[in-house]
Short mmCIF file of C-alpha atoms in Angstrom, two decimals:
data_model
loop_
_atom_site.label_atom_id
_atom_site.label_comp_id
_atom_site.label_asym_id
_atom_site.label_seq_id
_atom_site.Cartn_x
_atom_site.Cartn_y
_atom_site.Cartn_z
CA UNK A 1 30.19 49.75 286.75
CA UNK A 2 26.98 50.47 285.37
CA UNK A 3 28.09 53.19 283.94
CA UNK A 4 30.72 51.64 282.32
CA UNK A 5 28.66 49.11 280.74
CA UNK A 6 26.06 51.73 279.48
CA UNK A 7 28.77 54.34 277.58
CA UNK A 8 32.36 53.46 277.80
CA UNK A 9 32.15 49.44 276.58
CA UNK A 10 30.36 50.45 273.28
CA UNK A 11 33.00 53.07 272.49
CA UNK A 12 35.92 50.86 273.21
CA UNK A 13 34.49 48.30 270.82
CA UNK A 14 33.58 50.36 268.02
CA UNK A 15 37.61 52.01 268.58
CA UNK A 16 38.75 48.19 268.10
CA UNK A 17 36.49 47.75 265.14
CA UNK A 18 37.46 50.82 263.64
CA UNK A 19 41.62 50.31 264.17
CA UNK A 20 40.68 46.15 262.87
CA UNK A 21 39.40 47.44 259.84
CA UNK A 22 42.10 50.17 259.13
CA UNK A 23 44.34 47.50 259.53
CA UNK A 24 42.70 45.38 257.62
CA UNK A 25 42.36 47.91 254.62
CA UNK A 26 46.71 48.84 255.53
CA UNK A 27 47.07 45.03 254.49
CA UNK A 28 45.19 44.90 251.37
CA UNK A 29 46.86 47.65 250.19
CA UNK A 30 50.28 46.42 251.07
CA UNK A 31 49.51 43.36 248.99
CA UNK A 32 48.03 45.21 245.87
CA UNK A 33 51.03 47.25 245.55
CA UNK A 34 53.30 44.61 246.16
CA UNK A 35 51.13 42.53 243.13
CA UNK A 36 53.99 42.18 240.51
CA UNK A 37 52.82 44.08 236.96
CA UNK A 38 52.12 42.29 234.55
CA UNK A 39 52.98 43.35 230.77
CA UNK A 40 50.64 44.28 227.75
CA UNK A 41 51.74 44.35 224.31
CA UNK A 42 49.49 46.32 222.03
CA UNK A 43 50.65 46.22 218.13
CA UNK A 44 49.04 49.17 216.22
CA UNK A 45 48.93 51.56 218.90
CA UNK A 46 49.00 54.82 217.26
CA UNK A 47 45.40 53.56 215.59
CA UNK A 48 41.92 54.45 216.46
CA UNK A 49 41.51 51.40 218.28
CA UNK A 50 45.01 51.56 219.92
CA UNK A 51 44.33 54.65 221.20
CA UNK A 52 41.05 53.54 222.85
CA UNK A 53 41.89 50.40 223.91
CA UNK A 54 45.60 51.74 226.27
CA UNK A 55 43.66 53.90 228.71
CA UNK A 56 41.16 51.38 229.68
CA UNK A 57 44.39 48.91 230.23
CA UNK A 58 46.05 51.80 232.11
CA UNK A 59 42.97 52.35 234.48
CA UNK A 60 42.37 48.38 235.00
CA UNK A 61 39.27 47.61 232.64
CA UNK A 62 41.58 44.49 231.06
CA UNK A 63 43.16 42.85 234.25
CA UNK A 64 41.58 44.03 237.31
CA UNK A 65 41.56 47.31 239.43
CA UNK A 66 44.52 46.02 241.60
CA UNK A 67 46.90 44.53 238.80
CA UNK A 68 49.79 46.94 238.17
CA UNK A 69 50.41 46.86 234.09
CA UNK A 70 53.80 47.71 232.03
CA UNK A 71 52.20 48.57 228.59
CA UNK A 72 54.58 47.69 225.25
CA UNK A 73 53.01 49.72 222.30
CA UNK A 74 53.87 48.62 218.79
CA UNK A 75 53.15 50.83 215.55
CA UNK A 76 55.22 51.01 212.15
CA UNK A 77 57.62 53.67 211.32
CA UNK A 78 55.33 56.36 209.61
CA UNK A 79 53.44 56.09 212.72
CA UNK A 80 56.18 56.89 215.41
CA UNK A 81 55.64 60.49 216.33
CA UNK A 82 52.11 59.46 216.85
CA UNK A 83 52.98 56.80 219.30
CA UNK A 84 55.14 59.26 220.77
CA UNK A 85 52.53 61.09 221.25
CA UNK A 86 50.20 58.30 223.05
CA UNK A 87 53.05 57.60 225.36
CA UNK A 88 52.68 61.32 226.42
CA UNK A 89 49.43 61.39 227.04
CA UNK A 90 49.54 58.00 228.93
CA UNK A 91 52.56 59.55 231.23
CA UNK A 92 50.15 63.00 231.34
CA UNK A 93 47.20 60.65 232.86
CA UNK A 94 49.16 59.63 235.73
CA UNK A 95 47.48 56.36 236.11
CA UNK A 96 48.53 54.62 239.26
CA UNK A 97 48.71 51.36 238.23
CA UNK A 98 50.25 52.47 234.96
CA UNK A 99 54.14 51.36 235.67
CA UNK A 100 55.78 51.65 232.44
CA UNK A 101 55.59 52.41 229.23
CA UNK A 102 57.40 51.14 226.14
CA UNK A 103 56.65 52.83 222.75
CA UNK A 104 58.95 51.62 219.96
CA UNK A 105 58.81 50.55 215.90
CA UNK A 106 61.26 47.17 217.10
CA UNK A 107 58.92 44.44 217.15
CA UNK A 108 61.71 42.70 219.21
CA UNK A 109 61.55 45.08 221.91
CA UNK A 110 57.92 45.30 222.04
CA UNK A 111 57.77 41.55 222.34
CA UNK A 112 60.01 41.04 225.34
CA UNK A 113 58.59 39.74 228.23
CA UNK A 114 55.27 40.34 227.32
CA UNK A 115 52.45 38.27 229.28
CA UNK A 116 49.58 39.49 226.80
CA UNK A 117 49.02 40.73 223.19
CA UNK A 118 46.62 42.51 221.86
CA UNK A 119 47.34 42.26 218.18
CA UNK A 120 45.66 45.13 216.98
CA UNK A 121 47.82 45.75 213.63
CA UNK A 122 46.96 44.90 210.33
CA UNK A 123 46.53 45.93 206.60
CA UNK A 124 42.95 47.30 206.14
CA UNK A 125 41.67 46.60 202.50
CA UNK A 126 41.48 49.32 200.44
CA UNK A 127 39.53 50.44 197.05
CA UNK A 128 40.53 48.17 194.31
CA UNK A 129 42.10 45.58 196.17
CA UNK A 130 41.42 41.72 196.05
CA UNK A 131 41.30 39.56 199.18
CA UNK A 132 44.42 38.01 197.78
CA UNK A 133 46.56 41.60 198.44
CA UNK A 134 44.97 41.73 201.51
CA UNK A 135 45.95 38.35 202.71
CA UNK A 136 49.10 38.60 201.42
CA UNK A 137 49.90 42.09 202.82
CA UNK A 138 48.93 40.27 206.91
CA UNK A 139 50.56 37.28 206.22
CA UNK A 140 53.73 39.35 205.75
CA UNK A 141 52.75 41.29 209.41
CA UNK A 142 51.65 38.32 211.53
CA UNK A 143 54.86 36.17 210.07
CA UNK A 144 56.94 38.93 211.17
CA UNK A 145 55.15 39.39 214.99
CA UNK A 146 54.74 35.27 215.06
CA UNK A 147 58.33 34.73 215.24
CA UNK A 148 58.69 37.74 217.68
CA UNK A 149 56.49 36.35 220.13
CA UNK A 150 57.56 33.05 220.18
CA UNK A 151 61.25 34.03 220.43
CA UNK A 152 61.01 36.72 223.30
CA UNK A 153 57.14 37.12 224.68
CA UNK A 154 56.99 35.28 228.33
CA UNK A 155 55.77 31.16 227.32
CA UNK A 156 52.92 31.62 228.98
CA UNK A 157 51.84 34.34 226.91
CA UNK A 158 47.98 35.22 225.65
CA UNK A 159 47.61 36.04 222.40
CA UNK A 160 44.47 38.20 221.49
CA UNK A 161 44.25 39.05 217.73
CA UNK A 162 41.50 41.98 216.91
CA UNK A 163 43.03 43.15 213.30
CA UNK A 164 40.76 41.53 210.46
CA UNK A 165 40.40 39.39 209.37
CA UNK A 166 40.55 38.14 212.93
CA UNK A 167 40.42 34.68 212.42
CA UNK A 168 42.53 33.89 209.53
CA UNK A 169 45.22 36.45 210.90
CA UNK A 170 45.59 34.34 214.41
CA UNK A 171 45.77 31.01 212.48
CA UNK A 172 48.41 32.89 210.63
CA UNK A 173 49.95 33.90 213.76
CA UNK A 174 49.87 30.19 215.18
CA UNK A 175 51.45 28.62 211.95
CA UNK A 176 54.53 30.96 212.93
CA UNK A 177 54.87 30.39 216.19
CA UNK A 178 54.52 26.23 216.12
CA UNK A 179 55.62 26.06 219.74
CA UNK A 180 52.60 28.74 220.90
CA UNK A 181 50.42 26.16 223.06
CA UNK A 182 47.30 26.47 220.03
CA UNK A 183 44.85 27.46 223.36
CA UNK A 184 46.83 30.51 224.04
CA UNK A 185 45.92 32.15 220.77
CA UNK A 186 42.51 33.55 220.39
CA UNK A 187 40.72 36.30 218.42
CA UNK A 188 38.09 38.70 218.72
CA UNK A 189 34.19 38.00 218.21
CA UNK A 190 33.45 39.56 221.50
CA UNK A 191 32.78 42.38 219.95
CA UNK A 192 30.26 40.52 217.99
CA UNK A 193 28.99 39.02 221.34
CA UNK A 194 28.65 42.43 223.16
CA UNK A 195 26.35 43.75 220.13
CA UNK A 196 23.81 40.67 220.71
CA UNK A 197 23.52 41.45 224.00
CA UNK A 198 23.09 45.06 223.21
CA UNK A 199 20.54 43.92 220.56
CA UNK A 200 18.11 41.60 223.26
CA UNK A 201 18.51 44.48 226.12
CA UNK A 202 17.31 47.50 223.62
CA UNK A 203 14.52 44.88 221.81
CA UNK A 204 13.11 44.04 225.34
CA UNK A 205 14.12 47.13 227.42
CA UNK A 206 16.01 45.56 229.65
CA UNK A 207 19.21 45.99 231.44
CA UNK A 208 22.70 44.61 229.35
CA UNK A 209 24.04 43.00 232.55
CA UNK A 210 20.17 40.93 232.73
CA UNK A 211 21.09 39.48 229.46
CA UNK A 212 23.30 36.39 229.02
CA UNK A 213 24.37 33.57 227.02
CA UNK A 214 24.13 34.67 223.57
CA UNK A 215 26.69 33.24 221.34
CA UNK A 216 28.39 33.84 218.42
CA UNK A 217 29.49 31.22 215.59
CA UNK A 218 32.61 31.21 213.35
CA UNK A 219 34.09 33.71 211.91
CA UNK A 220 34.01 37.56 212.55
CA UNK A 221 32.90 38.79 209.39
CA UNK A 222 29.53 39.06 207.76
CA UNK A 223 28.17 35.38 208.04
CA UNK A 224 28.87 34.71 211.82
CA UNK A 225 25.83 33.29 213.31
CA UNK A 226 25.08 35.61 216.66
CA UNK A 227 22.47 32.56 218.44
CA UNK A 228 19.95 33.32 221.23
CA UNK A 229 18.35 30.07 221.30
CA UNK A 230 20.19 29.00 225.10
CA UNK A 231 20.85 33.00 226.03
CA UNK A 232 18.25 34.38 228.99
CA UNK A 233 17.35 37.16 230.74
CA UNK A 234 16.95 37.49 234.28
CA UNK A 235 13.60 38.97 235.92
CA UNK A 236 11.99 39.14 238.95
CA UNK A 237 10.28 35.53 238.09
CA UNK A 238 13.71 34.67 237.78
CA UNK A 239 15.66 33.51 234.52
CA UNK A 240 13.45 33.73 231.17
CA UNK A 241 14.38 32.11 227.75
CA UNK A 242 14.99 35.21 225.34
CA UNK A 243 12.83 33.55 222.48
CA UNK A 244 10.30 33.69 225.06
CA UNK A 245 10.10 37.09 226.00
CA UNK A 246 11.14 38.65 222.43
CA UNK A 247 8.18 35.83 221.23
CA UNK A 248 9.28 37.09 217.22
CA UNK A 249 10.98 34.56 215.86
CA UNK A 250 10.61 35.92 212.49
CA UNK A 251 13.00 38.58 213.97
CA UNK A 252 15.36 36.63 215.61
CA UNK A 253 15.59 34.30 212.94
CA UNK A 254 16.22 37.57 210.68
CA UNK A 255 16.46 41.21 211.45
CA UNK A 256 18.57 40.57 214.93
CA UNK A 257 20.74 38.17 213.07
CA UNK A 258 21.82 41.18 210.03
CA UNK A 259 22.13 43.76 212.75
CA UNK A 260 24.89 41.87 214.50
CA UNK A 261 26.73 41.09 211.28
CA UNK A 262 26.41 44.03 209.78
CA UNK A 263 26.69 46.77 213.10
CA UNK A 264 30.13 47.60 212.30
CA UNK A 265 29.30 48.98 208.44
CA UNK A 266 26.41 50.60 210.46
CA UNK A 267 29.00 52.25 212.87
CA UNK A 268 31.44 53.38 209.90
CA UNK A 269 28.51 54.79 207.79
CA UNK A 270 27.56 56.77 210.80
CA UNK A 271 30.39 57.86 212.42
CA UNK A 272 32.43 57.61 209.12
CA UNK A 273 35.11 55.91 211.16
CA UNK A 274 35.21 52.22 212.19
CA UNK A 275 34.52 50.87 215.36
CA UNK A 276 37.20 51.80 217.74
CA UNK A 277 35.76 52.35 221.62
CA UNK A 278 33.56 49.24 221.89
CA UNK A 279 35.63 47.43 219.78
CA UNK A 280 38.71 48.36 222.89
CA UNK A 281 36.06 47.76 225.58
CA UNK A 282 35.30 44.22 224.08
CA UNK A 283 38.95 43.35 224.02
CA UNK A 284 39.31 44.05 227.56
CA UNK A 285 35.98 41.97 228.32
CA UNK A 286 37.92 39.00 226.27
CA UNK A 287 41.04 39.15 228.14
CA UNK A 288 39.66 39.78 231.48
CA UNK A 289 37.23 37.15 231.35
CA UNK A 290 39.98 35.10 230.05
CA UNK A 291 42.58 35.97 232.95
CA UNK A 292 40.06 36.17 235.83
CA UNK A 293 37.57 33.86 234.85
CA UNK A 294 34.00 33.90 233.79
CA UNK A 295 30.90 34.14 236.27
CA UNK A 296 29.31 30.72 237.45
CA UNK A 297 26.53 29.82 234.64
CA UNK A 298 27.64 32.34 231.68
CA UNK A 299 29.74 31.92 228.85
CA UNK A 300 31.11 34.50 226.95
CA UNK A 301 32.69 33.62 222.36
CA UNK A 302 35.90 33.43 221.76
CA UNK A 303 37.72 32.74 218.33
CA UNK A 304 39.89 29.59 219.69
CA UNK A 305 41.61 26.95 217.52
CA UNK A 306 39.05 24.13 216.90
CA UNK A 307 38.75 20.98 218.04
CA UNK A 308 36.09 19.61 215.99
CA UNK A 309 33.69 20.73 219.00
CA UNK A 310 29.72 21.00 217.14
CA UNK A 311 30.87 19.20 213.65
CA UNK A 312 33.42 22.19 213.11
CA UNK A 313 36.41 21.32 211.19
CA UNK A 314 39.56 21.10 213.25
CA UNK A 315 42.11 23.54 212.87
CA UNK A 316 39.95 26.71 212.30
CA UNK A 317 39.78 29.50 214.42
CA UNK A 318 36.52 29.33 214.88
CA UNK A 319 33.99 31.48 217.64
CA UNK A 320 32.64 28.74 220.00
CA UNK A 321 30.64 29.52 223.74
CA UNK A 322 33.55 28.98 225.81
CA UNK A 323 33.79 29.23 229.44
CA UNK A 324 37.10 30.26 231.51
CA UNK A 325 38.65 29.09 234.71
CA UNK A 326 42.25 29.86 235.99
CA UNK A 327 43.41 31.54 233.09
CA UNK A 328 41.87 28.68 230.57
CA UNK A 329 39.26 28.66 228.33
CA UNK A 330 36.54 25.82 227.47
CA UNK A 331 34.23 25.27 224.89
CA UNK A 332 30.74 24.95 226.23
CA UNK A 333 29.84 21.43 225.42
CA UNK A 334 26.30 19.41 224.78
CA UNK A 335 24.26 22.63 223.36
CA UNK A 336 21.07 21.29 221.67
CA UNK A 337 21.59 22.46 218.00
CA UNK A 338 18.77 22.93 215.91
CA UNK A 339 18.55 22.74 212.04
CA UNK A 340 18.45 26.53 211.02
CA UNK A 341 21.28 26.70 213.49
CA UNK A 342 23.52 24.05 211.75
CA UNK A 343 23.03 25.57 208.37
CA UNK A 344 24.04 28.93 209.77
CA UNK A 345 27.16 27.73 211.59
CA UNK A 346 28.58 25.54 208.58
CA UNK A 347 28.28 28.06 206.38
CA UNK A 348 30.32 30.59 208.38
CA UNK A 349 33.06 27.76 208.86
CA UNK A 350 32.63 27.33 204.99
CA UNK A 351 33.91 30.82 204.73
CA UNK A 352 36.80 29.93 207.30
CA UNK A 353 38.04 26.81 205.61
CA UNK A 354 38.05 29.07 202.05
CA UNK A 355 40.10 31.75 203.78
CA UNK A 356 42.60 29.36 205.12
CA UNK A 357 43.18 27.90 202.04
CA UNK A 358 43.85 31.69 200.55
CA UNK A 359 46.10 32.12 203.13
CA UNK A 360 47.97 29.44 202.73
CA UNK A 361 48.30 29.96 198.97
CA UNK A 362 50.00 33.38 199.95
CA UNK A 363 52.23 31.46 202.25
CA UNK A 364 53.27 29.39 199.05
#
């Protein structure tokens, strides 16, 4: 008996802990296979961005390492043997929870069913043309995918729109598809969001993922206002104000501010190319965050359609703090504004209410 109890015992119970936990591990995986997919329209596929921005939904970056996806990619005509040729190299990658893939020119088809889209089509301005042509040129697009949407996407569908201009192209979108709930169309400033952080983490040499709570105001162009005065970083003393630690207001106020707006001329003069890998990466962050909800304490921006939240005229899309829960977002309420801050943020929705009304004049 002593024996027993000395060798035998132990080995049993590490033989049940071991079969309990290979069990356990059988179950979870039964249940993330049987996890229904869920579908991913991306418009503009065949594009830098596009071709980013599949992969990482393939692999799980948008909606979680156990969420099968069917992707439905979207490009124009000219562009089809291109988006041929993504859909290869998608197949080629063998992701596993890659099940289906749906490259087409119909903007029907690519709408059907779809659970989220990632409106990544648009027409770029080019040399020699007026805001006017450019406006025009999207209206025409996001008219066109509007209607789509709202006749065959799934009604619970989340609309992310990346293609500039951002804003004005998802309000746009939302005038077209009237019965669109008006919190299930966003657009992209995450991007904008992401560089901050980058910004604080290289200034003080400190981790990314140690940074949080920076925001970004209105619109995603050159006069958003990126806003540190309620982000923090953590440290071993615990969570620190960034104006405190950076303690330069001089280049918060300036230098940090023109960075962020202007990082993605930066990027093109560079690279000669626009932004195309963060700005993918960012659009996962946005609709993960979004889906799955964001951590206890930190907010994330997010272009949503305004509610007259901070003085901000309803009906823009404008980039607020928002929060998410359950597959809804929030906008982060009671945020002590300060003077500077004001001027900043009503002169970015300034720039919003101006493009609106351009918009709207191509409509007429």
């Amino acid at each position: 008996m002593e024996y027993w109890g000395s060798i035998e015992k132990p080995i049993v119970l590490l033989g049940c802990a071991y079969l309990s936990w290979k069990i356990v591990r059988h179950i979870w995986s039964f249940l993330n296979i049987e996890k229904d997919p869920i579908t991913v329209l991306v418009t503009g596929a065949a594009g830098q961005i596009g071709y980013a921005l599949v992969p990482m939904i393939a692999r799980g970056a948008m909606l979680g390492l156990d969420q099968p996806v069917i992707i439905h990619m979207l490009d124009i005509e000219p562009a089809a043997e291109s988006l041929k040729g993504v859909k290869m190299e998608l197949i080629d990658a063998a992701f596993p929870l890659l099940k289906d893939v749906v490259a087409t020119t119909d903007v029907v088809e690519a709408c059907k069913g779809v659970n989220v889209a990632v409106m990544v089509g648009g027409f770029p301005r080019k040399e020699g043309m007026e805001r006017k042509d450019v406006m025009t040129k999207n209206v025409s697009i996001y008219k066109a995918q509007a209607s789509a949407l709202e006749q065959h996407a799934a009604p619970d569908c989340k609309v992310l729109v990346v293609a500039n201009p951002a804003n004005t192209n998802a309000l746009i979108l939302k005038e077209f598809a009237p019965s669109f709930p008006a919190k299930n169309i966003t657009c992209l400033t995450r991007l904008d969001h992401n560089r901050a952080l980058g910004q604080v983490s290289e200034k003080l040499n400190v981790h990314v993922g140690d940074v949080k709570n920076v925001t970004i105001w209105g619109n995603h162009s050159s006069t958003q206002y990126p806003d540190v005065n309620h982000a923090t970083v953590k440290t071993a003393a615990g969570e620190k104000p960034v104006r405190e630690l950076v303690a330069n207001d001089q280049w918060l106020n300036t230098e940090f501010i023109t960075t962020v707006q202007q990082r993605g001329a930066a990027i093109i003069k560079a690279r000669k190319l626009s932004s195309a890998l963060s700005a993918a990466s960012s659009a996962c962050d946005h609709i993960r965050d979004w889906v799955l909800g964001t951590p206890k304490g930190t907010w994330v921006s997010m272009g949503v359609y305004s509610d007259g939240s901070y003085g901000i005229p309803a009906g823009l899309i404008y980039s607020f703090p928002v929060t998410c829960e359950k597959g809804e977002w929030s906008i982060v309420q009671g945020l002590k504004i300060d003077e500077f801050s004001k001027a900043k943020m009503d002169a970015t929705a300034k720039e919003l209410v101006e493009e609106k009304s351009l918009a709207y004049s191509c409509l007429n």
